[in-house]
Short mmCIF file of C-alpha atoms and ligand atoms in Angstrom, two decimals:
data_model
loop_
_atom_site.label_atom_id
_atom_site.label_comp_id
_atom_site.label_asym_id
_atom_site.label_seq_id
_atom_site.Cartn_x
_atom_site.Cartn_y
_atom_site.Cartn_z
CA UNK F 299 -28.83 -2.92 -10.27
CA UNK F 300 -32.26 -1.66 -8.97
CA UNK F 301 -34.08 0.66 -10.85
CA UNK F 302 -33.43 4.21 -10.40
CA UNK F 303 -37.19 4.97 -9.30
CA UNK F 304 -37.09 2.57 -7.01
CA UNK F 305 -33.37 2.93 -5.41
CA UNK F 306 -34.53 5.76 -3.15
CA UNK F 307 -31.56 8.49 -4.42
CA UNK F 308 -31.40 10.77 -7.19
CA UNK F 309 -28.43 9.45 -9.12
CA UNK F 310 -26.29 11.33 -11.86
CA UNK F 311 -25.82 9.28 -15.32
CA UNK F 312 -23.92 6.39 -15.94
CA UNK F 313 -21.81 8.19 -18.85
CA UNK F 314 -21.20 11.85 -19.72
CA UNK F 315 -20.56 13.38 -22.51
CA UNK F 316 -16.34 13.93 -23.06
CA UNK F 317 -17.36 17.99 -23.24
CA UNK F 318 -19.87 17.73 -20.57
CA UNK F 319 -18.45 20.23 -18.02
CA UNK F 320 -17.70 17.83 -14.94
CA UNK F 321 -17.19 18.53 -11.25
CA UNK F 322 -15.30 16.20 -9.20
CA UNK F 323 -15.05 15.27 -5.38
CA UNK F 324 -11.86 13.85 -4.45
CA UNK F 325 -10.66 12.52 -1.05
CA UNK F 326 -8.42 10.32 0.53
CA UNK F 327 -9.25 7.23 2.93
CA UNK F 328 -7.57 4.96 5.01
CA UNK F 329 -4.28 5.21 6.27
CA UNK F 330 -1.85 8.33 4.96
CA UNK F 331 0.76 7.11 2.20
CA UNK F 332 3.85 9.41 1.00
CA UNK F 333 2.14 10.74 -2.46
CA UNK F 334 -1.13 11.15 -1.62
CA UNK F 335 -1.16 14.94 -1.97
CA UNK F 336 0.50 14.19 -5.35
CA UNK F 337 -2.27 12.50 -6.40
CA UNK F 338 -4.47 15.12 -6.06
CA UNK F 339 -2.39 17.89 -6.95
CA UNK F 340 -2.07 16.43 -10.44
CA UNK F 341 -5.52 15.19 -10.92
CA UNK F 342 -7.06 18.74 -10.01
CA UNK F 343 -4.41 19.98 -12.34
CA UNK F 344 -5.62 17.92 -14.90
CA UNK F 345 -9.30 18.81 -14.42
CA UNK F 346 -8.54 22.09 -13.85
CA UNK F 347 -6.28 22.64 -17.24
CA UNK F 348 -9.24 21.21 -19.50
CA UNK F 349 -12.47 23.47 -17.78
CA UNK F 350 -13.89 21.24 -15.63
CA UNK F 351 -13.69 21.41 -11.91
CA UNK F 352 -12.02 19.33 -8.47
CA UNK F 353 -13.31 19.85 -5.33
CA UNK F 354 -11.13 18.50 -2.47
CA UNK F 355 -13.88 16.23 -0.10
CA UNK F 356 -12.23 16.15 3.95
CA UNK F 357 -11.95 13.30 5.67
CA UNK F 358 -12.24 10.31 3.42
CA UNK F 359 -15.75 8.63 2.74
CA UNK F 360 -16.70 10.13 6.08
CA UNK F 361 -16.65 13.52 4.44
CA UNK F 362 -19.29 12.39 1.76
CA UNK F 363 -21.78 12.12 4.02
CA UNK F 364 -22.77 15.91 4.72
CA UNK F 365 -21.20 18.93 3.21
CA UNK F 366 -18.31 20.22 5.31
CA UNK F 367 -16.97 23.43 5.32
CA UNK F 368 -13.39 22.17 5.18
CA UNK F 369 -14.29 21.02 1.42
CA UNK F 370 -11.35 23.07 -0.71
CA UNK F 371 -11.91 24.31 -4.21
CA UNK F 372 -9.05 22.80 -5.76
CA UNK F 373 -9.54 24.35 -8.88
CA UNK F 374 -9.45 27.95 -7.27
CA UNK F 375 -5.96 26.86 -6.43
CA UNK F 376 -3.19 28.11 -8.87
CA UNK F 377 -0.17 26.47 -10.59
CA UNK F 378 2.30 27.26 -8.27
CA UNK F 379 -0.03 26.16 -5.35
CA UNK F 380 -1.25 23.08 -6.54
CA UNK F 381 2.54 22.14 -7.50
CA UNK F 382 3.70 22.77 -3.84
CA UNK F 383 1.61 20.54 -2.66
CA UNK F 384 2.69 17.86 -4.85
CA UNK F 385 5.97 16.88 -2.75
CA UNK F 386 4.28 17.32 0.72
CA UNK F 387 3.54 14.57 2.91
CA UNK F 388 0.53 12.63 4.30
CA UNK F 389 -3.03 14.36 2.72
CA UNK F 390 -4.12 17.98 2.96
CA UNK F 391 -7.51 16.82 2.60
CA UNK F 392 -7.05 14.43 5.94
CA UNK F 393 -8.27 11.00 5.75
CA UNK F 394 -10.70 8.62 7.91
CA UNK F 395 -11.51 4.95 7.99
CA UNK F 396 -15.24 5.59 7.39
CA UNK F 397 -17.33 2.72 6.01
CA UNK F 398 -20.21 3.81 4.52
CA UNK F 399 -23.47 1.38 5.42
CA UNK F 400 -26.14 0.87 2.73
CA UNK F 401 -28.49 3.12 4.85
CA UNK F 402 -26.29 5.71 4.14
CA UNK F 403 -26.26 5.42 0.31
CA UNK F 404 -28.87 8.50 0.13
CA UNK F 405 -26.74 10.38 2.07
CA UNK F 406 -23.82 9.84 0.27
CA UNK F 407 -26.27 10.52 -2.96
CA UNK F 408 -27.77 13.81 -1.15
CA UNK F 409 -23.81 15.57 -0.71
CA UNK F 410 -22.92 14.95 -4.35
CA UNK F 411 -26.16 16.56 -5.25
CA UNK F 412 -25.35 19.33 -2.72
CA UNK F 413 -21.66 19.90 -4.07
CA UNK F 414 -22.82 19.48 -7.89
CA UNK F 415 -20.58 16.33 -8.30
CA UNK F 416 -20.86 14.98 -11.74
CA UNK F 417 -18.48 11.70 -10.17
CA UNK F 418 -15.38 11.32 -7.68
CA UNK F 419 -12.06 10.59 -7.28
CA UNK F 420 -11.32 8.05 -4.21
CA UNK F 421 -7.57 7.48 -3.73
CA UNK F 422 -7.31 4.81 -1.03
CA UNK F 423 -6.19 1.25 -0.64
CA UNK F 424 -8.81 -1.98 -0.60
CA UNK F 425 -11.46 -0.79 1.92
CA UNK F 426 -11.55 2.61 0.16
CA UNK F 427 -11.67 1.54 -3.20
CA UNK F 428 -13.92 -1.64 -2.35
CA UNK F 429 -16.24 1.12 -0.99
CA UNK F 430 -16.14 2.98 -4.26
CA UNK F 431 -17.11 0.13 -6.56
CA UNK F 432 -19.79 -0.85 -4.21
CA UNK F 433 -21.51 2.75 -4.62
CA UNK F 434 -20.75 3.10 -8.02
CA UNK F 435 -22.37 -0.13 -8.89
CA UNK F 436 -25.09 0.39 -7.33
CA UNK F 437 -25.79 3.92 -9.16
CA UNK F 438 -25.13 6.08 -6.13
CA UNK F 439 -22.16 8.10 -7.35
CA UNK F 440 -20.08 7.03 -10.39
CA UNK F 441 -16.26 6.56 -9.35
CA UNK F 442 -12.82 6.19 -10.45
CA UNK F 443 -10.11 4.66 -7.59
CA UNK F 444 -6.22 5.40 -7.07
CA UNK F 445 -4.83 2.70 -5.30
CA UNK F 446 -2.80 4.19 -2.16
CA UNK F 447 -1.07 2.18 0.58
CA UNK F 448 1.94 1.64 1.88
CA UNK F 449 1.75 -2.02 2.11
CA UNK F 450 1.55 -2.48 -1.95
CA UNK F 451 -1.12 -5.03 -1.44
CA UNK F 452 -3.72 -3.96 -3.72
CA UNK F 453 -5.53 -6.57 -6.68
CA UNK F 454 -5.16 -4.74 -10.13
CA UNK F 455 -1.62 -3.07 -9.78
CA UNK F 456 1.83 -4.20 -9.84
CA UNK F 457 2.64 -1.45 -7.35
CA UNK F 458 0.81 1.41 -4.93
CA UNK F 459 2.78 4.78 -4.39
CA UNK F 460 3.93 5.49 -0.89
CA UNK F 461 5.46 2.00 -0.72
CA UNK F 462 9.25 2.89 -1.54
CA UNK F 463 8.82 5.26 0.73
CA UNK F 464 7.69 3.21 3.50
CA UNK F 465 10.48 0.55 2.41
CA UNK F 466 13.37 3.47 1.86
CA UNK F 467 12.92 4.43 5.74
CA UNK F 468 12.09 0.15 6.94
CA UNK F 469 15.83 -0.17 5.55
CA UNK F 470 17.34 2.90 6.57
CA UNK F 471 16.24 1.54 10.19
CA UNK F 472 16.94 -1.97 9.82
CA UNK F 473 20.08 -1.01 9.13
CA UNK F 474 20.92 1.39 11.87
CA UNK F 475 19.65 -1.26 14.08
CA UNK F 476 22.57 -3.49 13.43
CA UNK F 477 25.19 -0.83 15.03
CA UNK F 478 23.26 -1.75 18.80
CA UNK F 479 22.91 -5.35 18.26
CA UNK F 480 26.62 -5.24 17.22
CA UNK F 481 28.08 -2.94 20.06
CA UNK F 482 25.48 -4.74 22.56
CA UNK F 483 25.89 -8.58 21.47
CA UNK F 484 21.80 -8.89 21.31
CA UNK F 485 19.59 -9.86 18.39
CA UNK F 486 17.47 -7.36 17.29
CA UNK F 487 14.15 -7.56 16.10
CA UNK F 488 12.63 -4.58 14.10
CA UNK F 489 8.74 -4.62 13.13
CA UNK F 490 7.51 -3.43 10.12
CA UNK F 491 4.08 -2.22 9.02
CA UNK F 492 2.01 -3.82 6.39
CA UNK F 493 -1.34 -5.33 8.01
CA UNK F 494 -1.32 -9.31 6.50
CA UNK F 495 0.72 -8.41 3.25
CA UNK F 496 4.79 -8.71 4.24
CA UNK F 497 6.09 -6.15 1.24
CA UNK F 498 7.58 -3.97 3.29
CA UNK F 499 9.22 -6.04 5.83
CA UNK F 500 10.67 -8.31 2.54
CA UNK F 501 12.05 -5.52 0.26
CA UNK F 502 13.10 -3.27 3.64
CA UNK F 503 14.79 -5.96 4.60
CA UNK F 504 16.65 -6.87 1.66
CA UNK F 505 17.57 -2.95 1.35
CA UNK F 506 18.42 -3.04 5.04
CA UNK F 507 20.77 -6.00 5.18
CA UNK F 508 18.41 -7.81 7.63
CA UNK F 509 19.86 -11.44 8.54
CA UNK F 510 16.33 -13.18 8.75
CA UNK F 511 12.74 -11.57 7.57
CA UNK F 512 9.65 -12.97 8.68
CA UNK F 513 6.49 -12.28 6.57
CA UNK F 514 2.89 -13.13 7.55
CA UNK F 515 2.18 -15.60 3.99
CA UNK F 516 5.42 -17.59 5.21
CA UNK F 517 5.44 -18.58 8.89
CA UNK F 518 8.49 -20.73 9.68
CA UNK F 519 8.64 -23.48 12.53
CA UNK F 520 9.83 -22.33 15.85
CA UNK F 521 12.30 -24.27 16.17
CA UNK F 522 14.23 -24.11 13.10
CA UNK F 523 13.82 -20.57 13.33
CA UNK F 524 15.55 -20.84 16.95
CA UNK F 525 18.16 -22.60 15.54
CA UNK F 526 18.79 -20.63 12.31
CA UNK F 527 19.11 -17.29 14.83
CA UNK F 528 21.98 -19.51 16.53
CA UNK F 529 23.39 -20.22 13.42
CA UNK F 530 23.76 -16.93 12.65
CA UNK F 531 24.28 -15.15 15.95
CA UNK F 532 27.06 -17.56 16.13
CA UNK F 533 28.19 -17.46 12.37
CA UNK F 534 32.50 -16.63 12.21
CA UNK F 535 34.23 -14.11 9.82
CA UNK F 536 37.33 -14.26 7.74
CA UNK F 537 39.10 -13.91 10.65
CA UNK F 538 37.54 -16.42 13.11
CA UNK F 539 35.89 -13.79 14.78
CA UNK F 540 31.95 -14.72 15.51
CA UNK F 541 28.77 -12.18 14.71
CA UNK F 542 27.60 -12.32 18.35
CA UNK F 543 24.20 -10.65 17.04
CA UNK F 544 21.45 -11.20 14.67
CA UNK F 545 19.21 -8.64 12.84
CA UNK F 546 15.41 -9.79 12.32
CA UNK F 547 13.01 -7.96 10.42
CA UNK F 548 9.61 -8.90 11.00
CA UNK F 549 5.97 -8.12 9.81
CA UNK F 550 3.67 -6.51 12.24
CA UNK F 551 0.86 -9.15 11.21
CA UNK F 552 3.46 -12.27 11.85
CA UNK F 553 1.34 -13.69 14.88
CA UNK F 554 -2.26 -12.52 13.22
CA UNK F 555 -4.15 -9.47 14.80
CA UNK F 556 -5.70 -8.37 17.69
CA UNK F 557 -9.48 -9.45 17.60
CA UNK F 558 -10.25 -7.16 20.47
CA UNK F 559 -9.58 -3.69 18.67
CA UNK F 560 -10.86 -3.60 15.10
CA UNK F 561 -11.21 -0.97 13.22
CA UNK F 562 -14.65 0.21 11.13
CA UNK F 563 -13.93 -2.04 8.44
CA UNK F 564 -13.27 -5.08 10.91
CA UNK F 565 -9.55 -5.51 10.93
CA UNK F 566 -7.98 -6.23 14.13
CA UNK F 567 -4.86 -3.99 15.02
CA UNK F 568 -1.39 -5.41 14.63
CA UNK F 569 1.29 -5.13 17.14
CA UNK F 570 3.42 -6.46 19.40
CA UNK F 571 5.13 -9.15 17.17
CA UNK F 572 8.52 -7.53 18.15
CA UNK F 573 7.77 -7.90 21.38
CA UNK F 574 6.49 -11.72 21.40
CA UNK F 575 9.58 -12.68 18.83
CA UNK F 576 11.97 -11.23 21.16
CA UNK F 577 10.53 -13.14 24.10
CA UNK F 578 10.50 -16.27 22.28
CA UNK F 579 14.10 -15.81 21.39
CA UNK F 580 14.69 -14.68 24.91
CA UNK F 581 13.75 -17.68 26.70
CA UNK F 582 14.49 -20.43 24.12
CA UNK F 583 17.98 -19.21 23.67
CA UNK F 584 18.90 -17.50 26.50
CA UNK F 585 20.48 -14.63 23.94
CA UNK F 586 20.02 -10.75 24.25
CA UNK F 587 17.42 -9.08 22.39
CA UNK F 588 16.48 -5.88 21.86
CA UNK F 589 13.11 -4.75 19.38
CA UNK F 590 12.54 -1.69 17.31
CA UNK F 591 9.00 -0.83 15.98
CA UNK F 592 9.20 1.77 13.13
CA UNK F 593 5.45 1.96 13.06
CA UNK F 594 3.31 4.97 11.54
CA UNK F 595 7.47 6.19 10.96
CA UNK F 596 7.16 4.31 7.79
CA UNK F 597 4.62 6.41 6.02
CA UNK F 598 5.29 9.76 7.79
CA UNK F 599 7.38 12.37 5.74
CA UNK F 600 7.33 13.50 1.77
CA UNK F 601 6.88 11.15 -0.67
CA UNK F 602 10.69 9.77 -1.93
CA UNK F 603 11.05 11.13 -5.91
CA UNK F 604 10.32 7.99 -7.11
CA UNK F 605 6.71 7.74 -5.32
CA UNK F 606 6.32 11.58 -6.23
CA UNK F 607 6.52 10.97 -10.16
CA UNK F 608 4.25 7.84 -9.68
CA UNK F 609 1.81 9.24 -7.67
CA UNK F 610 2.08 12.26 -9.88
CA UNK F 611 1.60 10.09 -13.33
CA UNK F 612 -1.70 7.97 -11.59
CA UNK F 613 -3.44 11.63 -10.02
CA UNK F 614 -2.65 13.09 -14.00
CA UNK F 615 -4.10 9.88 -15.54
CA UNK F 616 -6.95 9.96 -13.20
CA UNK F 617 -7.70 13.21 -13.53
CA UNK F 618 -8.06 13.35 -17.76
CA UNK F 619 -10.67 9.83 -16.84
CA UNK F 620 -12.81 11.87 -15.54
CA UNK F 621 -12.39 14.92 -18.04
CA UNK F 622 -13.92 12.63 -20.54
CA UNK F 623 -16.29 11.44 -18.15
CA UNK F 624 -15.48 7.78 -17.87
CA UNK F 625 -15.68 6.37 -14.64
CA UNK F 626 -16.03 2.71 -12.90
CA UNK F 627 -12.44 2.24 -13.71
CA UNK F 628 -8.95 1.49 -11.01
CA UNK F 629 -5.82 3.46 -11.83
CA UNK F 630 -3.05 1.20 -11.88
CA UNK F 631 0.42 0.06 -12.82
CA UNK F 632 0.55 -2.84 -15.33
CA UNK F 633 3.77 -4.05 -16.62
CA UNK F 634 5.54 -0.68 -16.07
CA UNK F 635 2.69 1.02 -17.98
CA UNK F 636 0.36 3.74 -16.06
CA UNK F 637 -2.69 2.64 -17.15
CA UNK F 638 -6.85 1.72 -16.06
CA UNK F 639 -7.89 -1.73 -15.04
CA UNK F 640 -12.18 -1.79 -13.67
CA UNK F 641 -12.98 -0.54 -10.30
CA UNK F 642 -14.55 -4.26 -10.15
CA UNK F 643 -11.02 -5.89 -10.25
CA UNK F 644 -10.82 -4.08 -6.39
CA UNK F 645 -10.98 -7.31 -4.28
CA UNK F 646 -9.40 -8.93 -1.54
CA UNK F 647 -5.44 -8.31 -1.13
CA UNK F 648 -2.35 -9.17 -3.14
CA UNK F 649 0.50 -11.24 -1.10
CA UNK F 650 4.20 -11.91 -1.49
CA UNK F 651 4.06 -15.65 -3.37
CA UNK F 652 6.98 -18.10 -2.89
CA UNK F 653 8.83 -17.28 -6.27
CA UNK F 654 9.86 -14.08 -3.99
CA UNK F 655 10.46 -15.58 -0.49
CA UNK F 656 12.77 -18.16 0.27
CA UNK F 657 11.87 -20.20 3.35
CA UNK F 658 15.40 -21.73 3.88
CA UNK F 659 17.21 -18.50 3.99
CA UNK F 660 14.10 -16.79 5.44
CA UNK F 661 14.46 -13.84 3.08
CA UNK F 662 13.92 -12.69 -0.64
CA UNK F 663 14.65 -15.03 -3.54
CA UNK F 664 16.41 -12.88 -5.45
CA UNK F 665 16.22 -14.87 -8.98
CA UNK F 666 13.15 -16.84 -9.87
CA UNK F 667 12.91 -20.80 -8.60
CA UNK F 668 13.07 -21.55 -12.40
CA UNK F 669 16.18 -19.47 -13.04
CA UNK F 670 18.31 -23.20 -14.30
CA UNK F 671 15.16 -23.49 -16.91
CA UNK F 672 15.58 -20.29 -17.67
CA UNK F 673 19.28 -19.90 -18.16
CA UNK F 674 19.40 -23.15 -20.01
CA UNK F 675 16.50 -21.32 -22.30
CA UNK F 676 18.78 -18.78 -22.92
CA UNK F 677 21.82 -20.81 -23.58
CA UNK F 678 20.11 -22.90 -25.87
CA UNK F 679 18.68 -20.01 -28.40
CA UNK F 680 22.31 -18.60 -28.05
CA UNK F 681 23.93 -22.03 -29.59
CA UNK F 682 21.20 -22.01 -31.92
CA UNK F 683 21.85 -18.69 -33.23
CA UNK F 684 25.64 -18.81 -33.37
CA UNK F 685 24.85 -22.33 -35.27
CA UNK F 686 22.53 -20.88 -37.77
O1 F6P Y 994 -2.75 -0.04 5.79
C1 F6P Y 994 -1.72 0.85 6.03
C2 F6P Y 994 -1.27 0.77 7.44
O2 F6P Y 994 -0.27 1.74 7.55
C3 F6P Y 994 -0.83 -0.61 7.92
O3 F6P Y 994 0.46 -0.93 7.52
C4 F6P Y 994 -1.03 -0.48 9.42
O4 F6P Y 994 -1.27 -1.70 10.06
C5 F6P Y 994 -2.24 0.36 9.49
O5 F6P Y 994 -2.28 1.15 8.33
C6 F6P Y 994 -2.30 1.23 10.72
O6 F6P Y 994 -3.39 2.07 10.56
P1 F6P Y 994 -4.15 2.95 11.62
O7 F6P Y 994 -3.52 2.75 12.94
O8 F6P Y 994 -4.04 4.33 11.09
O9 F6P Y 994 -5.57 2.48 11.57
#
C-alpha cells in the first residue's frame, strides 16, 4: 500500500471507532437483480436505527465520481418508506457498469470527502465488488460488498439474491414453451441469461421440465447432441404414441461471446445461441424448431419472497458492519449461515462443477456421483449400531 502522503488523496482511516458516528454511501452496479432495493432498504435501516447515517449514491461506481444531485438521504426516509421499498424491483438508486481507472482514484477520494463518507456499501456482482476491494486496498475509500447477480456466480458465497428469481421465471417459461413445441411438432430452444456461469439455465431447467440443458462449463459434441434430440423428439409413451418435440434450455454464453461489443469491464455480449442451436438442429435434422429468449425477463419484476428475506438478511447484516465500523469484508452465504467472508476473497467467477451436471443426460445430477459410497456409508453405521 503506498503511503498516504504520497498516494495523492486524502483518505479516511482504516478502522473507526464502533461509536464513531459513520456515514455511508451505498449504490448498486452492474446489472439489476430482484432484491437489490432490499438490500438497501435494510442496510439504511440498520444504520439508520443505531445513529449513524446511509446515503443512497446513483448510478453505481459511476455515481462516485462527482456529487450528483440524485444522491437520496436514506436515512431521512421513514419506516414505512424504507419498508416499501424493500419488495420493489430492480434499484431505486439505478445502476451503471462504470469501471473506475486508477486516474480516477482522487476523484472517487474527492466525492466521499464531499458527501462526508466515513466508508460504502457496494452491492454488485464480480466487477462491482472486484472494484471495491481494489479501492479499498489501496486506501481510497474503505468498503464492504453485497454480492448481487442473477447468475449466482460469485467466489465467497454459496448463493447471490435475485437468482431464484431469475430461475422461478427461466422455468415458468421453459415450461410454457413445451405447449408450442407440442401443438407445433418443433423442438424448442429457450436461452437463458447467465454470462459464462450456466446456474440459471441448469436449475430453470430442472424446475421447467426441460428435456436437454446446455451450460457453457459442459459443451457436448455435436453430434451426439444431434442424436440425443432424435432420441428424444422421437421417444414413445405408454401408449406407443411418440413426443414429436423436444424442449432445450440453453445458456446464453453456450457458443462464447461476442468480441465485437464489450462492455466497460471487457466482456463481450452474449446472444444468439438460440438462434445458432436452432439452425444447427435445423439443418442436421431436418426437424422444426422454434427459439425463445427470456433475456433481461429474467431479472425484471419484485424480488420472489425467498430472494426478499435473503436480500433483506445480507442489506441488515451489512448495514450493522458498518455501524461498528468494520469494513474490507464480502457479505455472504456460507453453509446456510448469513455471514462475512474478506472483500479479498472477490475473484474470478464460481461455475457449475460436474458433481451437478450430468453430461449423458445433459441435465442436473440430482444425487452426488458418490451417492453408492455414500449410501453404503450409511448402511454400514446403521448395521453397526443395530449390532452394538
Ligand atoms: O450479469 C447479469 C446479466 O444479467 C447477465 O446474465 C447478462 O448477460 C448481462 O447481465 C446483461 O447485461 P447488460 O445487457 O445489462 O449489460
Amino acid at each position: 500500500m503506498l503511503a498516504r502522503e504520497n498516494r495523492g488523496w486524502d483518505s479516511p482511516p482504516p478502522m473507526n471507532s464502533p461509536t464513531e458516528k459513520q456515514t455511508v454511501g451505498i449504490f448498486t452496479g452492474g446489472g439489476i437483480a430482484p432484491g437489490l432495493n432490499a438490500v438497501l432498504s435494510t442496510a439504511a435501516r440498520e444504520l439508520k436505527a443505531n445513529g449513524h447515517r446511509a446515503i443512497g449514491i446513483p448510478d453505481g461506481w459511476k455515481g462516485m465520481l462527482d456529487v450528483s444531485p440524485d444522491a437520496i438521504d436514506l436515512s431521512g426516509m421513514s419506516r414505512r418508506e424504507l419498508h416499501d421499498l424493500l419488495s420493489a424491483g430492480g434499484t431505486t438508486l439505478r445502476s451503471s457498469r462504470t469501471k473506475i481507472k486508477p486516474d480516477q482514484f482522487s476523484k472517487v477520494a474527492d466525492t466521499a470527502k464531499a458527501y462526508g463518507l466515513t466508508g460504502i456499501i457496494a452491492i454488485g456482482g464480480d466487477d462491482t465488488l472486484g472494484q471495491a476491494r481494489q479501492l479499498h486496498e489501496a486506501g481510497v475509500i474503505q468498503a464492504l460488498g453485497v454480492p448481487k447477480t442473477i447468475d449466482n456466480d460469485v467466489v465467497g458465497t454459496d448463493r447471490t439474491f435475485g437468482f431464484e428469481s431469475a430461475c422461478d421465471r427461466a422455468a415458468n417459461m421453459i415450461r410454457d414453451m413445451r405447449t408450442d413445441a407440442e401443438s407445433m411438432s418443433r423442438v424448442a430452444v429457450v436461452e437463458v441469461m447467465g454470462r459464462s456461469a450456466g446456474w440459471i439455465t441448469l436449475h430453470g431447467g430442472e424446475a421447467g421440465g426441460a428435456d436437454i440443458t446446455l451450460i457453457p462449463e459442459f459443451p457436448i459434441d455435436e453430434q451426439t447432441l444431434m442424436d440425443r434430440i432424435n432420441e428424444v423428439y422421437h421417444e414413445k409413451g405408454a401408449n406407443g404414441r411418440p413426443a414429436r418435440s423436444a424442449v432445450i434450455a440453453i445458456s446464453e454464453g453456450y457458443f462464447g461471446e461476442d468480441k465485437n461489443d464489450k462492455d466497460a469491464f471487457g466482456h463481450g455480449k452474449m446472444r444468439g445461441a438460440a438462434a445458432r442451436l436452432a439452425d444447427m438442429i435445423k439443418k442436421q435434422t431436418g426437424l422444426g424448431t422454434q427459439e425463445q429468449v427470456i433475456g433481461y425477463q429474467a431479472r425484471n419484476g419484485a424480488p420472489k419472497a425467498h430472494d426478499a428475506v435473503f436480500a433483506s438478511r445480507l442489506g441488515a447484516h451489512a448495514g450493522l458492519l458498518a455501524c461498528h465500523g468494520i469494513y474490507g469484508r464480502m457479505v455472504a452465504l456460507r453453509d446456510g449461515k448469513i455471514t462475512d467472508v474478506p472483500l479479498a476473497e472477490v475473484d474470478g467467477g464460481r461455475f457449475v462443477t460436474e458433481d451437478l451436471y450430468d453430461k449423458e443426460t445433459m441435465g442436473m445430477r440430482l444425487v452426488p456421483k458418490n451417492i453408492r459410497e455414500q449410501i453404503q456409508r450409511t448402511r454400514d453405521n446403521l448395521d453397526d449400531a443395530s449390532k452394538g
